[in-house]
JSON list of C-alpha atoms and ligand atoms in Angstrom, two decimals:
[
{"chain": "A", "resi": 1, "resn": "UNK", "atom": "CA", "xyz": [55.98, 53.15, -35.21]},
{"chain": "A", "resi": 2, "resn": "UNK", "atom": "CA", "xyz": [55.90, 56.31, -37.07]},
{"chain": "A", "resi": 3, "resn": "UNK", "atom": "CA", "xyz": [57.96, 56.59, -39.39]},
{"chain": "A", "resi": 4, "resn": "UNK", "atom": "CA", "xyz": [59.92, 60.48, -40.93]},
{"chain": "A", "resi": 5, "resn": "UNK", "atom": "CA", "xyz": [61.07, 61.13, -44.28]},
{"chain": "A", "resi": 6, "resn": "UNK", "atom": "CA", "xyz": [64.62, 60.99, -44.48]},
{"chain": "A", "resi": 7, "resn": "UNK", "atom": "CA", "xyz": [66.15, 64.56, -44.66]},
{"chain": "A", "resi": 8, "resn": "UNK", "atom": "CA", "xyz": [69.23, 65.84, -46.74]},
{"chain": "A", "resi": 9, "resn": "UNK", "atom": "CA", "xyz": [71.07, 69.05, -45.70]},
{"chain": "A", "resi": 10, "resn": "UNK", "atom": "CA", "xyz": [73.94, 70.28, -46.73]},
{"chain": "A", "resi": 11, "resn": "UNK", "atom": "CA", "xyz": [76.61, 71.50, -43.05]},
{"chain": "A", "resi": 12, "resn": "UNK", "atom": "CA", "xyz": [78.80, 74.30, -42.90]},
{"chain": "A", "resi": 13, "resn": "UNK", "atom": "CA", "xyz": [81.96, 71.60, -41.83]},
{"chain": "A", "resi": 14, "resn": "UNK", "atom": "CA", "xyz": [84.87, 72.72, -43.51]},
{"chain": "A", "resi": 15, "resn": "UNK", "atom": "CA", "xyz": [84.32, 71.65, -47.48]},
{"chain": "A", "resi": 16, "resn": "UNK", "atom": "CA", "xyz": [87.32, 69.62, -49.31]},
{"chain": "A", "resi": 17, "resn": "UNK", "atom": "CA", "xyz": [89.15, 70.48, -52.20]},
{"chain": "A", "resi": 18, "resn": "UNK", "atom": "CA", "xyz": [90.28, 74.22, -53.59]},
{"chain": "A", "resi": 19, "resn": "UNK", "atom": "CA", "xyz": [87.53, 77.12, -54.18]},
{"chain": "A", "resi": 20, "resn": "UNK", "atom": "CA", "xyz": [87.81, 79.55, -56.48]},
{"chain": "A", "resi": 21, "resn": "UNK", "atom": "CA", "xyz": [86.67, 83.29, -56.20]},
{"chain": "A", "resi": 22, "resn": "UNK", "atom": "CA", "xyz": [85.90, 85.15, -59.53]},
{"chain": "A", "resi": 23, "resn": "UNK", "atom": "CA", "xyz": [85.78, 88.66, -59.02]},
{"chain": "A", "resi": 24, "resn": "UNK", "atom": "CA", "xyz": [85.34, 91.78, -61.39]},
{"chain": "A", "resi": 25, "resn": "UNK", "atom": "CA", "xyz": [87.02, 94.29, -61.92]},
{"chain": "A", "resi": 26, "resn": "UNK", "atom": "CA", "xyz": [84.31, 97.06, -62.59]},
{"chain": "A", "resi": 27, "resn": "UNK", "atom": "CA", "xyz": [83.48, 98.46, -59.33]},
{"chain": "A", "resi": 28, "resn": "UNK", "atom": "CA", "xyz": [86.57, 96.77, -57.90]},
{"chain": "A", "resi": 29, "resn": "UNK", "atom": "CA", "xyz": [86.52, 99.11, -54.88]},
{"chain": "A", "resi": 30, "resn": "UNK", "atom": "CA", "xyz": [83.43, 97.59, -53.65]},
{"chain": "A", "resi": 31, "resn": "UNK", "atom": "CA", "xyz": [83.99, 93.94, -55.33]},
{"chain": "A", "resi": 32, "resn": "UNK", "atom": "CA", "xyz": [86.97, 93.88, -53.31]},
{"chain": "A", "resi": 33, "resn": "UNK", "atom": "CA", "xyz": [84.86, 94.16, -50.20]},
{"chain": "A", "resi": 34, "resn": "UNK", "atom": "CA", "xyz": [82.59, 91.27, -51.09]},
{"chain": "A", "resi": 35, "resn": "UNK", "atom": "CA", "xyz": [86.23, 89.52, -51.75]},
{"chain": "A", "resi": 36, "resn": "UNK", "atom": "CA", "xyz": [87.07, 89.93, -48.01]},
{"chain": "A", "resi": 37, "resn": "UNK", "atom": "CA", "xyz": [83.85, 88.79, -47.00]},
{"chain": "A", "resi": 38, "resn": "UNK", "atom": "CA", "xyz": [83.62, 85.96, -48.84]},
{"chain": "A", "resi": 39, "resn": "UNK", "atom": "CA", "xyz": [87.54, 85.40, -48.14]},
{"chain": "A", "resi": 40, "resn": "UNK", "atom": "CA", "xyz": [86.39, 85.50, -43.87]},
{"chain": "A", "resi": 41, "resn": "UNK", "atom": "CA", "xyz": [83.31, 83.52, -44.02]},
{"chain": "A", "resi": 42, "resn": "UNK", "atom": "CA", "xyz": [85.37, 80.07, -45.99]},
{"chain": "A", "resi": 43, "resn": "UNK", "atom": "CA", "xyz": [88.77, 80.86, -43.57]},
{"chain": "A", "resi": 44, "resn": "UNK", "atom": "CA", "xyz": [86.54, 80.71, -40.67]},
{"chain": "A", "resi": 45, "resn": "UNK", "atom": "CA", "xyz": [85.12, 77.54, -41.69]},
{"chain": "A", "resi": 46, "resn": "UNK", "atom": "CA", "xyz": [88.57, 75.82, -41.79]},
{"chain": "A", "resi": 47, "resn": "UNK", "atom": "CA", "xyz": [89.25, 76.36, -45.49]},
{"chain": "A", "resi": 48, "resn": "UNK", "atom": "CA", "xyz": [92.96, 77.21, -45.76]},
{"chain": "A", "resi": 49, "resn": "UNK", "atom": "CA", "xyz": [93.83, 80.44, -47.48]},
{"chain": "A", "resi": 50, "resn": "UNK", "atom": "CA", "xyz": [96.53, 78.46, -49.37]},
{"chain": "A", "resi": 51, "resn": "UNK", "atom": "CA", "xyz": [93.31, 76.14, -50.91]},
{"chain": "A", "resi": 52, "resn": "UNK", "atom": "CA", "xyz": [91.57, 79.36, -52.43]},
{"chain": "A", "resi": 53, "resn": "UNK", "atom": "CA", "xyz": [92.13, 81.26, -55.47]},
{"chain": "A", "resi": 54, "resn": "UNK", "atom": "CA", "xyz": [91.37, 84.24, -57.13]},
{"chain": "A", "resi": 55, "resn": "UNK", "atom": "CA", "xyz": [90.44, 84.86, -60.13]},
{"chain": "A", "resi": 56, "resn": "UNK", "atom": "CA", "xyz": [89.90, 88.83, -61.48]},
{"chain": "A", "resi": 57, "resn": "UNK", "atom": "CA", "xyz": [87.79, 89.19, -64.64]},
{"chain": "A", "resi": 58, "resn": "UNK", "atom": "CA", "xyz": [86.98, 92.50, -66.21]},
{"chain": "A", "resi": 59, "resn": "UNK", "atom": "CA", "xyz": [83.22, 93.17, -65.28]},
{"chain": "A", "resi": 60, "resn": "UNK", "atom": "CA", "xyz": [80.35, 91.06, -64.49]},
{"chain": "A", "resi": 61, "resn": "UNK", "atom": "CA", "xyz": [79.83, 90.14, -68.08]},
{"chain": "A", "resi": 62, "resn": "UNK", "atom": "CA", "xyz": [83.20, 88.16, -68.21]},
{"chain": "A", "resi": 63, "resn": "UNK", "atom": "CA", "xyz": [82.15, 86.18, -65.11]},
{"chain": "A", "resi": 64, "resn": "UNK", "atom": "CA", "xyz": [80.66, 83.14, -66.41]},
{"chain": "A", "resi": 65, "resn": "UNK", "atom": "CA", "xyz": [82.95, 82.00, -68.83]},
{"chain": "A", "resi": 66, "resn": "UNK", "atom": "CA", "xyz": [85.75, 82.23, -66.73]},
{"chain": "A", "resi": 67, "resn": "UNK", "atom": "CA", "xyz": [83.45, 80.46, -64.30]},
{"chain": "A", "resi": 68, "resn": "UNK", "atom": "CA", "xyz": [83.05, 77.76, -66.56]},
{"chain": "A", "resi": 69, "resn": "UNK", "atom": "CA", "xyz": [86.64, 77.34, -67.59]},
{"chain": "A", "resi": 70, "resn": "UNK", "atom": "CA", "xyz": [87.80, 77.08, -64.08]},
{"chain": "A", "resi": 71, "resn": "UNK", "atom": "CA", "xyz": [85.16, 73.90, -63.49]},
{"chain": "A", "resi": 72, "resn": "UNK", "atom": "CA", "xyz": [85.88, 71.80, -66.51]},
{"chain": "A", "resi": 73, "resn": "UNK", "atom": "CA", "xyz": [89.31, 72.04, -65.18]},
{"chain": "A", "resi": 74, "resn": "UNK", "atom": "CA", "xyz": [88.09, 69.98, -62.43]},
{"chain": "A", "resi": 75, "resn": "UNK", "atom": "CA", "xyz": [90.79, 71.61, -59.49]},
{"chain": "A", "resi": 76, "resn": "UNK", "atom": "CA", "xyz": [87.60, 73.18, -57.82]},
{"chain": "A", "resi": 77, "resn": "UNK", "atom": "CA", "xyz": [85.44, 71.86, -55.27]},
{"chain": "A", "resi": 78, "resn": "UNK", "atom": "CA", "xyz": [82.95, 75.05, -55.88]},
{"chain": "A", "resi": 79, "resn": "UNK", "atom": "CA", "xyz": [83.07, 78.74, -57.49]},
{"chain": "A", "resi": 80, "resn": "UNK", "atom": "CA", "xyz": [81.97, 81.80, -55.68]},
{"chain": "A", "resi": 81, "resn": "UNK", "atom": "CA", "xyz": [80.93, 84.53, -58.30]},
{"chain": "A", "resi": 82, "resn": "UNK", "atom": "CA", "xyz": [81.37, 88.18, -57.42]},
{"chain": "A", "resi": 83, "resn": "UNK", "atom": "CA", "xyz": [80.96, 91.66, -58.94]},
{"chain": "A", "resi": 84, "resn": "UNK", "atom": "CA", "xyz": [78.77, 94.55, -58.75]},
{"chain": "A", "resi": 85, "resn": "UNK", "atom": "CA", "xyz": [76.44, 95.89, -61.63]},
{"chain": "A", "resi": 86, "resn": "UNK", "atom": "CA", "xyz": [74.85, 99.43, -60.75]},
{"chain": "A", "resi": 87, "resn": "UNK", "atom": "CA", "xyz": [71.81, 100.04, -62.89]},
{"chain": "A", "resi": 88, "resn": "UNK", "atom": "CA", "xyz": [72.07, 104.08, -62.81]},
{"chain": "A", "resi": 89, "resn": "UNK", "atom": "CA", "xyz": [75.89, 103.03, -64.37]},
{"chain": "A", "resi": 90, "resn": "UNK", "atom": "CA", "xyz": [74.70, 101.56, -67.70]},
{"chain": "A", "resi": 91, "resn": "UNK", "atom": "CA", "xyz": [71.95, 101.56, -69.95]},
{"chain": "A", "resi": 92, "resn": "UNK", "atom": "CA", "xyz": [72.28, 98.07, -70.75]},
{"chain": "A", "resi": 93, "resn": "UNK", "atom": "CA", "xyz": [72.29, 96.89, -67.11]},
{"chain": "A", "resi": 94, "resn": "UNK", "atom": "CA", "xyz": [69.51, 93.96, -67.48]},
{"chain": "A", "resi": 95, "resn": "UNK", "atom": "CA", "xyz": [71.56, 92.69, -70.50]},
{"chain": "A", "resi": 96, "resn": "UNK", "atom": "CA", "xyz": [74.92, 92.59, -68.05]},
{"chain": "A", "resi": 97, "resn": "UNK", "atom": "CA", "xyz": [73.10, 91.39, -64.99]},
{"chain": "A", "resi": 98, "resn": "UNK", "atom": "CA", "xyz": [70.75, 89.45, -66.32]},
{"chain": "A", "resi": 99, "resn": "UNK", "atom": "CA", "xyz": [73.92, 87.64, -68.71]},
{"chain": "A", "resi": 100, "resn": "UNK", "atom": "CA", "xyz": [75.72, 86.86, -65.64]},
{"chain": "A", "resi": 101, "resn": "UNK", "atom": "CA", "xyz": [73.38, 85.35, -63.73]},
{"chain": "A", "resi": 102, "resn": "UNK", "atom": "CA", "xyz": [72.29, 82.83, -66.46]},
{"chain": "A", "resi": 103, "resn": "UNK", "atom": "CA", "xyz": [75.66, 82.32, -67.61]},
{"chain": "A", "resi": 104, "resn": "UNK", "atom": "CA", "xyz": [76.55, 81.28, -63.87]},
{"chain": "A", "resi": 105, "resn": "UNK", "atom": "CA", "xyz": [73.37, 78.91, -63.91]},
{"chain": "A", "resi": 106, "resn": "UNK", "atom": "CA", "xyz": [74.11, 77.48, -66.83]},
{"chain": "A", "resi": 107, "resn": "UNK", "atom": "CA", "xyz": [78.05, 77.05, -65.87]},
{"chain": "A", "resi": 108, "resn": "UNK", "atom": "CA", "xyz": [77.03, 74.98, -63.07]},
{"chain": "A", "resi": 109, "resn": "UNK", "atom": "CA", "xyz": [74.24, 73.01, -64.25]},
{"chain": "A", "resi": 110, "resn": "UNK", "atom": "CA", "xyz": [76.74, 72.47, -67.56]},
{"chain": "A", "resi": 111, "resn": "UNK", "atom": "CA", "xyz": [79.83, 70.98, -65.50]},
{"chain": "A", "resi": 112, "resn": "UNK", "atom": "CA", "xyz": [78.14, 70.04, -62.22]},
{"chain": "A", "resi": 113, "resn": "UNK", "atom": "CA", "xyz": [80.60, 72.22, -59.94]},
{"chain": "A", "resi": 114, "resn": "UNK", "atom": "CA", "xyz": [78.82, 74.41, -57.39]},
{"chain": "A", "resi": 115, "resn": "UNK", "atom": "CA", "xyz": [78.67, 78.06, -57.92]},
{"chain": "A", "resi": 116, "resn": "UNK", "atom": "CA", "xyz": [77.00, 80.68, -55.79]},
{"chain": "A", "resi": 117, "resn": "UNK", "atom": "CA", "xyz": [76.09, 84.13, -56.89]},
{"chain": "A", "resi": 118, "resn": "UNK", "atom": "CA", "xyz": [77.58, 87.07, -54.78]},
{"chain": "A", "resi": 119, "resn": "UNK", "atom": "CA", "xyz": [77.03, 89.67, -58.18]},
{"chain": "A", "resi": 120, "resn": "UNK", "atom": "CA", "xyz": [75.24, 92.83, -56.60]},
{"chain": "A", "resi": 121, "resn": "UNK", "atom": "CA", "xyz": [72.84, 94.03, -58.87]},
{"chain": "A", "resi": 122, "resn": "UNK", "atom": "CA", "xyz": [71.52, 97.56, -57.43]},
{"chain": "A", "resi": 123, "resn": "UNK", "atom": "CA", "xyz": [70.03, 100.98, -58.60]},
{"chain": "A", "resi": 124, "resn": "UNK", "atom": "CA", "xyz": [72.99, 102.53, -56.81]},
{"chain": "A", "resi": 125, "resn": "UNK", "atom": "CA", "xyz": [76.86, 102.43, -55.32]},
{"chain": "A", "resi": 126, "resn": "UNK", "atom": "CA", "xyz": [75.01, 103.39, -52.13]},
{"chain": "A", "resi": 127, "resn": "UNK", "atom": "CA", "xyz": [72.83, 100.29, -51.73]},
{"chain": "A", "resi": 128, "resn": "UNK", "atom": "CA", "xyz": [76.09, 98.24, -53.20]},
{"chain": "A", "resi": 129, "resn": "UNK", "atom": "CA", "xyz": [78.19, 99.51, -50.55]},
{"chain": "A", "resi": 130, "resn": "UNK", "atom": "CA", "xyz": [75.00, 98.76, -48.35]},
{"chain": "A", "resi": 131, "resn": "UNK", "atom": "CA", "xyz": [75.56, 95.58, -48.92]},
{"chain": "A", "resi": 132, "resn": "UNK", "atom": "CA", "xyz": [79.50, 94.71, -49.49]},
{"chain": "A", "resi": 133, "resn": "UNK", "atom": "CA", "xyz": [79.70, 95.10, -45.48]},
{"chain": "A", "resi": 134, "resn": "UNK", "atom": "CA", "xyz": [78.30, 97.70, -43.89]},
{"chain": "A", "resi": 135, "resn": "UNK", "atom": "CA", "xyz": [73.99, 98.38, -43.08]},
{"chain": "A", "resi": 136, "resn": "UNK", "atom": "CA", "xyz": [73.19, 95.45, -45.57]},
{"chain": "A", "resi": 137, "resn": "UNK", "atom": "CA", "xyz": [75.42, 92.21, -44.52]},
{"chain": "A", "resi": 138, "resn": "UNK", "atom": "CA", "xyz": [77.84, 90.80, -46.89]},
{"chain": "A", "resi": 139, "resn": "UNK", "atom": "CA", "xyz": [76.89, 89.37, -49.97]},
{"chain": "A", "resi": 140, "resn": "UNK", "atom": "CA", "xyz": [80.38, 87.85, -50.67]},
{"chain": "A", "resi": 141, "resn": "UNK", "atom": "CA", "xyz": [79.82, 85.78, -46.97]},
{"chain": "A", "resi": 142, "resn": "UNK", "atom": "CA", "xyz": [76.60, 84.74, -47.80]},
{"chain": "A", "resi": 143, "resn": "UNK", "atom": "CA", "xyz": [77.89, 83.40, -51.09]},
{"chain": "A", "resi": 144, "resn": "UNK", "atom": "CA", "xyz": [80.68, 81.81, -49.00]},
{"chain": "A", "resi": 145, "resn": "UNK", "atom": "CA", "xyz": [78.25, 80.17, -47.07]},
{"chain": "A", "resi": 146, "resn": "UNK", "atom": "CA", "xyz": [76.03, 79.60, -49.56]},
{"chain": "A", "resi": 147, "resn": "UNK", "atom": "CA", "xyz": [78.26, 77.44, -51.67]},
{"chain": "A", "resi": 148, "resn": "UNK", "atom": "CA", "xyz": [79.64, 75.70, -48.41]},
{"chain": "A", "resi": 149, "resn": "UNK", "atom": "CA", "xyz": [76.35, 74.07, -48.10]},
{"chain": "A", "resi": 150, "resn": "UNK", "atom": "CA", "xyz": [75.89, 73.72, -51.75]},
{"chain": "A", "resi": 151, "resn": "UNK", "atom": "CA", "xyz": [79.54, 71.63, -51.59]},
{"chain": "A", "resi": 152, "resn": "UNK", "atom": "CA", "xyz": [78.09, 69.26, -48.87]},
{"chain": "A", "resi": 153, "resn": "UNK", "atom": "CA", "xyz": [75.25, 68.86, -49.99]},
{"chain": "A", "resi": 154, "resn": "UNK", "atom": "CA", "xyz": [76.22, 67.55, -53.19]},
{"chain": "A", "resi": 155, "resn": "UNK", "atom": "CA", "xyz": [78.83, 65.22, -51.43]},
{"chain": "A", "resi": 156, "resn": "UNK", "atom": "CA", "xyz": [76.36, 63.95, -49.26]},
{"chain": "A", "resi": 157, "resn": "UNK", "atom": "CA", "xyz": [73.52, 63.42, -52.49]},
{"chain": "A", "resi": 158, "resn": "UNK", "atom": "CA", "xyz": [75.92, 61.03, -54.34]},
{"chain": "A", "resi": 159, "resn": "UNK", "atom": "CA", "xyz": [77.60, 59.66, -51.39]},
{"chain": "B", "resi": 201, "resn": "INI", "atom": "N1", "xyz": [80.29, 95.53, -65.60]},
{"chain": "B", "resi": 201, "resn": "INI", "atom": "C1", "xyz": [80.07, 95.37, -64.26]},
{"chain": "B", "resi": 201, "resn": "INI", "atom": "O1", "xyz": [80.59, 94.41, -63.67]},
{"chain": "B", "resi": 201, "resn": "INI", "atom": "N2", "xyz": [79.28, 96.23, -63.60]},
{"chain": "B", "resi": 201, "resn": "INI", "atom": "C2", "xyz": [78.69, 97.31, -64.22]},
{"chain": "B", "resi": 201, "resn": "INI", "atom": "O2", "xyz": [77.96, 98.08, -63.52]},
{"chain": "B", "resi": 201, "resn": "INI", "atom": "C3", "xyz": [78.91, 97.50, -65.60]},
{"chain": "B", "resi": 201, "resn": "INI", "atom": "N3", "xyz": [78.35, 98.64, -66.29]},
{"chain": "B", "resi": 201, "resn": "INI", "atom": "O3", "xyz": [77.83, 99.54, -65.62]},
{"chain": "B", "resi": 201, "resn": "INI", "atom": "O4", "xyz": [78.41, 98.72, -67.49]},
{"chain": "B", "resi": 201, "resn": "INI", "atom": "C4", "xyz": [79.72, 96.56, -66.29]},
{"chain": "B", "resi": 201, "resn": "INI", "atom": "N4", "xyz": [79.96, 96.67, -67.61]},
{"chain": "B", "resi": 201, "resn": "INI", "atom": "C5", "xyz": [81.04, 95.98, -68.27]},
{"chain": "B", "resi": 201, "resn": "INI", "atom": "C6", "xyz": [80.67, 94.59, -68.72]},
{"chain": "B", "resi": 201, "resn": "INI", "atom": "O5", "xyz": [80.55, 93.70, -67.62]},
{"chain": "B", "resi": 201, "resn": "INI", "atom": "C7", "xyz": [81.75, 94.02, -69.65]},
{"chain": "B", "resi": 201, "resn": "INI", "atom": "O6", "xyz": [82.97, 93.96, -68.97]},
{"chain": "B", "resi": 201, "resn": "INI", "atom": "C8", "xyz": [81.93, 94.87, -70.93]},
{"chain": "B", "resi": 201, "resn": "INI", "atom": "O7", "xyz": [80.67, 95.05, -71.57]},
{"chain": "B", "resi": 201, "resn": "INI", "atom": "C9", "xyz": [82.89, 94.14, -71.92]},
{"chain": "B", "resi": 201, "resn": "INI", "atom": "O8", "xyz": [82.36, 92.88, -72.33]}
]
């Protein structure tokens, strides 16, 4: 009989534990959206508002360590990172953008708590607002999502 390989795959079934949101405060007007997105993707899967904190940090550079904090703590299932770094904005966007999304890699791989990256990183407010809800999607849902998955996943690996 033929045999297939078996497959692992994280679901979208409503995760255990608390999740924490850390959010930034730089560009808040259009972090806040990716907050709401992020907020309505995990409600809709069954996680209880009650179960999910947030966590405000003052820009995208300050994301990781507070990131990091939060998971050696050991109250969160999984950490949804969000902010917004404009490149027109700053001339040492690369050095914030680029330090967030490492320290955020290296946060998770460092405590073993899922995080998901929802940081926009764009040449312009228009294409972040592009993307915190309206032509673009909703990077704070897919992050949502993302780390659902990610949170499943995990549980079912070392099941
Ligand atoms: N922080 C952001 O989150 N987005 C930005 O676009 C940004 N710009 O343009 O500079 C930004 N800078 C602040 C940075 O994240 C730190 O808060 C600051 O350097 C203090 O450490």
């Amino acid at each position: 009989m033929e045999q297939k390989p078996r497959e692992i795959v994280g679901d979208f079934y409503t995760p255990k534990g608390n999740i924490a949101i850390v959010a930034s405060r730089f560009n808040e007007f259009v972090v806040d959206r990716l907050v709401s997105g992020a907020m309505d993707a995990l409600v809709r899967h069954g996680v209880k508002a009650g179960d999910i904190e947030i966590v405000r940090v003052p820009g995208a550079y300050e994301i990781p360590l507070a990131c990091q904090n939060l998971a050696q703590t050991k109250r969160y299932a999984g950490i949804i990172a969000l902010g917004v770094v404009i490149r027109g904005a700053t001339a040492h966007f690369e050095y914030v953008a680029g330090a967030c999304a490492n320290g955020v890699l290296q946060a998770q791989l460092a405590t073993n708590v899922p995080m998901t990256f929802g940081v926009l990183t764009t040449e312009s407010i228009e294409q972040a607002v592009a993307r915190a809800g309206s032509t673009a999607g909703n990077k704070g849902s897919e992050a949502a999502m993302g780390l659902i998955e990610m949170i499943n996943l995990l549980g079912k690996i070392n099941d």
